[in-house]
Amino acid sequence: MGKKGIAIANLDVEKLIQMLNEALAEEWLAYYQYWVGARVMEGPMRSEVEPELLLHATQEFGHAELLINRILQLGGTPLLSPSLWLDYARCPYEAPTDPYIEEILKQNLNGERCAIQRYEEIAEFTNGKDYSTYQLAITILNDEIEHEHDIEDFLKDIERLKDDIRKFRL
């Protein structure tokens, strides 16, 4: 970070870099969870859900790029090895061992809710202190909130489909 940027950032930069690296690890894991889940997913509405999950994966990759750039601007080093991702991440990676669409969506929903909490914390930590990181956290937070909403909508649609099938069988 430049001298003026450091002067106006009234916070513990090392702690912030740690928080951003934790978020970075979570973004990489979220990217893979979305990407691989979309590929192995089975069940109703797969053709509608798969493109959305792949879009979410692309957006998580974009978040990782934003985080890496900010870590470097702050004078830090982003995580250099994927072997560190699970150590740094608070949000768990859930392998899609059950490829049923509802299970994949529930796993991704858990990840989004964890990410929302992460970016709320970063926003609170930087609010009024580091405007650049605050803005980054709010931007990503808005994406994660949108992802949560998308997934909840798909789960509601699947539940309604199941209800309709039950009614038809009666």
Short mmCIF file of C-alpha atoms in Angstrom, two decimals:
data_model
loop_
_atom_site.label_atom_id
_atom_site.label_comp_id
_atom_site.label_asym_id
_atom_site.label_seq_id
_atom_site.Cartn_x
_atom_site.Cartn_y
_atom_site.Cartn_z
CA MET A 1 0.00 0.00 0.00
CA GLY A 2 1.23 3.49 -0.71
CA LYS A 3 2.28 5.81 2.10
CA LYS A 4 -0.90 7.86 1.96
CA GLY A 5 -2.99 4.68 1.92
CA ILE A 6 -1.17 3.43 5.02
CA ALA A 7 -1.62 6.78 6.71
CA ILE A 8 -5.39 6.75 6.28
CA ALA A 9 -5.83 3.06 7.11
CA ASN A 10 -6.32 3.26 10.85
CA LEU A 11 -6.26 -0.48 11.54
CA ASP A 12 -4.06 -3.53 12.08
CA VAL A 13 -2.90 -4.23 8.51
CA GLU A 14 -1.41 -7.62 9.42
CA LYS A 15 -4.72 -8.76 10.90
CA LEU A 16 -6.51 -7.52 7.79
CA ILE A 17 -4.11 -9.43 5.51
CA GLN A 18 -4.80 -12.55 7.59
CA MET A 19 -8.55 -12.03 7.21
CA LEU A 20 -8.18 -11.51 3.46
CA ASN A 21 -6.06 -14.66 3.10
CA GLU A 22 -8.70 -16.62 4.99
CA ALA A 23 -11.34 -15.24 2.63
CA LEU A 24 -9.07 -16.06 -0.33
CA ALA A 25 -8.82 -19.69 0.77
CA GLU A 26 -12.60 -19.83 1.08
CA GLU A 27 -13.10 -18.35 -2.38
CA TRP A 28 -10.85 -20.96 -3.99
CA LEU A 29 -12.70 -23.73 -2.19
CA ALA A 30 -16.07 -22.20 -3.12
CA TYR A 31 -14.98 -21.96 -6.74
CA TYR A 32 -14.13 -25.66 -6.81
CA GLN A 33 -17.21 -26.69 -4.85
CA TYR A 34 -19.47 -24.89 -7.32
CA TRP A 35 -17.57 -26.07 -10.37
CA VAL A 36 -17.28 -29.75 -9.47
CA GLY A 37 -20.79 -29.85 -8.00
CA ALA A 38 -22.24 -28.50 -11.24
CA ARG A 39 -20.40 -31.20 -13.17
CA VAL A 40 -21.47 -34.20 -11.08
CA MET A 41 -24.98 -33.02 -10.16
CA GLU A 42 -27.93 -35.30 -10.89
CA GLY A 43 -31.66 -34.84 -10.57
CA PRO A 44 -34.56 -32.63 -11.60
CA MET A 45 -33.85 -29.15 -12.95
CA ARG A 46 -30.20 -30.00 -13.53
CA SER A 47 -30.20 -28.27 -16.91
CA GLU A 48 -31.49 -25.06 -15.30
CA VAL A 49 -29.25 -25.15 -12.22
CA GLU A 50 -25.94 -26.19 -13.78
CA PRO A 51 -25.32 -22.94 -15.73
CA GLU A 52 -26.12 -20.88 -12.64
CA LEU A 53 -23.67 -22.85 -10.51
CA LEU A 54 -20.99 -22.44 -13.15
CA LEU A 55 -21.69 -18.70 -13.17
CA HIS A 56 -21.34 -18.64 -9.39
CA ALA A 57 -18.02 -20.50 -9.74
CA THR A 58 -16.78 -17.85 -12.17
CA GLN A 59 -17.82 -15.11 -9.76
CA GLU A 60 -16.01 -16.83 -6.85
CA PHE A 61 -12.89 -16.94 -9.03
CA GLY A 62 -13.31 -13.21 -9.62
CA HIS A 63 -13.54 -12.65 -5.86
CA ALA A 64 -10.24 -14.51 -5.44
CA GLU A 65 -8.64 -12.16 -7.96
CA LEU A 66 -9.93 -9.10 -6.10
CA LEU A 67 -8.64 -10.45 -2.79
CA ILE A 68 -5.20 -11.28 -4.17
CA ASN A 69 -4.87 -7.79 -5.61
CA ARG A 70 -5.87 -6.18 -2.32
CA ILE A 71 -3.50 -8.38 -0.29
CA LEU A 72 -0.65 -7.31 -2.57
CA GLN A 73 -1.66 -3.64 -2.33
CA LEU A 74 -1.52 -3.94 1.46
CA GLY A 75 2.03 -5.30 1.23
CA GLY A 76 1.06 -8.86 2.07
CA THR A 77 1.58 -12.18 0.37
CA PRO A 78 -1.45 -14.15 -0.79
CA LEU A 79 -1.59 -17.83 0.00
CA LEU A 80 0.84 -19.44 -2.41
CA SER A 81 -0.11 -23.08 -2.02
CA PRO A 82 -3.48 -24.82 -2.34
CA SER A 83 -2.40 -27.07 0.52
CA LEU A 84 -3.01 -24.08 2.84
CA TRP A 85 -6.60 -23.48 1.77
CA LEU A 86 -8.21 -25.92 4.21
CA ASP A 87 -6.01 -24.63 7.04
CA TYR A 88 -7.01 -21.01 6.47
CA ALA A 89 -10.67 -21.45 5.56
CA ARG A 90 -13.36 -21.20 8.20
CA CYS A 91 -16.02 -22.03 5.63
CA PRO A 92 -15.80 -25.77 5.03
CA TYR A 93 -15.41 -27.41 1.66
CA GLU A 94 -18.13 -30.03 1.28
CA ALA A 95 -17.25 -32.66 -1.32
CA PRO A 96 -20.26 -33.57 -3.47
CA THR A 97 -20.24 -37.25 -2.47
CA ASP A 98 -24.03 -37.29 -2.91
CA PRO A 99 -24.59 -35.83 -6.39
CA TYR A 100 -28.33 -35.28 -5.92
CA ILE A 101 -29.16 -31.70 -6.86
CA GLU A 102 -30.72 -30.79 -3.50
CA GLU A 103 -27.63 -31.92 -1.63
CA ILE A 104 -25.34 -29.95 -3.94
CA LEU A 105 -27.49 -26.86 -3.49
CA LYS A 106 -27.61 -27.25 0.31
CA GLN A 107 -23.82 -27.53 0.43
CA ASN A 108 -23.45 -24.38 -1.64
CA LEU A 109 -26.04 -22.60 0.49
CA ASN A 110 -24.02 -23.39 3.63
CA GLY A 111 -20.92 -22.00 1.93
CA GLU A 112 -22.69 -18.80 0.90
CA ARG A 113 -24.00 -18.18 4.39
CA CYS A 114 -20.51 -18.63 5.78
CA ALA A 115 -19.12 -16.25 3.13
CA ILE A 116 -21.74 -13.65 4.02
CA GLN A 117 -20.55 -13.76 7.62
CA ARG A 118 -16.90 -13.48 6.50
CA TYR A 119 -17.49 -10.37 4.40
CA GLU A 120 -19.66 -8.78 7.08
CA GLU A 121 -16.70 -9.16 9.44
CA ILE A 122 -14.24 -7.67 6.95
CA ALA A 123 -16.62 -4.78 6.25
CA GLU A 124 -17.05 -4.10 9.96
CA PHE A 125 -13.28 -4.28 10.55
CA THR A 126 -12.51 -1.81 7.76
CA ASN A 127 -15.55 0.52 7.95
CA GLY A 128 -14.35 4.10 8.31
CA LYS A 129 -10.71 2.96 8.38
CA ASP A 130 -9.74 1.37 5.05
CA TYR A 131 -12.14 2.55 2.39
CA SER A 132 -10.71 0.42 -0.41
CA THR A 133 -11.00 -2.86 1.47
CA TYR A 134 -14.38 -1.85 2.85
CA GLN A 135 -15.67 -1.25 -0.68
CA LEU A 136 -14.23 -4.59 -1.84
CA ALA A 137 -15.89 -6.41 1.08
CA ILE A 138 -19.26 -4.79 0.35
CA THR A 139 -19.01 -5.63 -3.36
CA ILE A 140 -18.27 -9.29 -2.65
CA LEU A 141 -20.86 -9.39 0.16
CA ASN A 142 -23.54 -8.26 -2.30
CA ASP A 143 -22.56 -11.07 -4.70
CA GLU A 144 -22.70 -13.65 -1.91
CA ILE A 145 -26.14 -12.42 -0.81
CA GLU A 146 -27.34 -12.75 -4.40
CA HIS A 147 -25.90 -16.29 -4.60
CA GLU A 148 -27.73 -17.24 -1.39
CA HIS A 149 -30.98 -15.93 -2.85
CA ASP A 150 -30.47 -17.83 -6.13
CA ILE A 151 -29.86 -21.09 -4.30
CA GLU A 152 -32.83 -20.61 -1.97
CA ASP A 153 -35.03 -20.02 -5.03
CA PHE A 154 -33.83 -23.23 -6.68
CA LEU A 155 -34.47 -25.20 -3.48
CA LYS A 156 -38.00 -23.75 -3.26
CA ASP A 157 -38.62 -24.67 -6.90
CA ILE A 158 -37.48 -28.24 -6.32
CA GLU A 159 -39.66 -28.54 -3.22
CA ARG A 160 -42.65 -27.25 -5.17
CA LEU A 161 -41.92 -29.73 -7.97
CA LYS A 162 -41.86 -32.54 -5.41
CA ASP A 163 -45.16 -31.31 -3.94
CA ASP A 164 -46.72 -31.27 -7.41
CA ILE A 165 -45.54 -34.82 -8.06
CA ARG A 166 -46.99 -35.98 -4.71
CA LYS A 167 -50.34 -34.37 -5.59
CA PHE A 168 -50.33 -36.03 -9.01
CA ARG A 169 -49.74 -39.46 -7.46
CA LEU A 170 -52.75 -39.06 -5.16
#
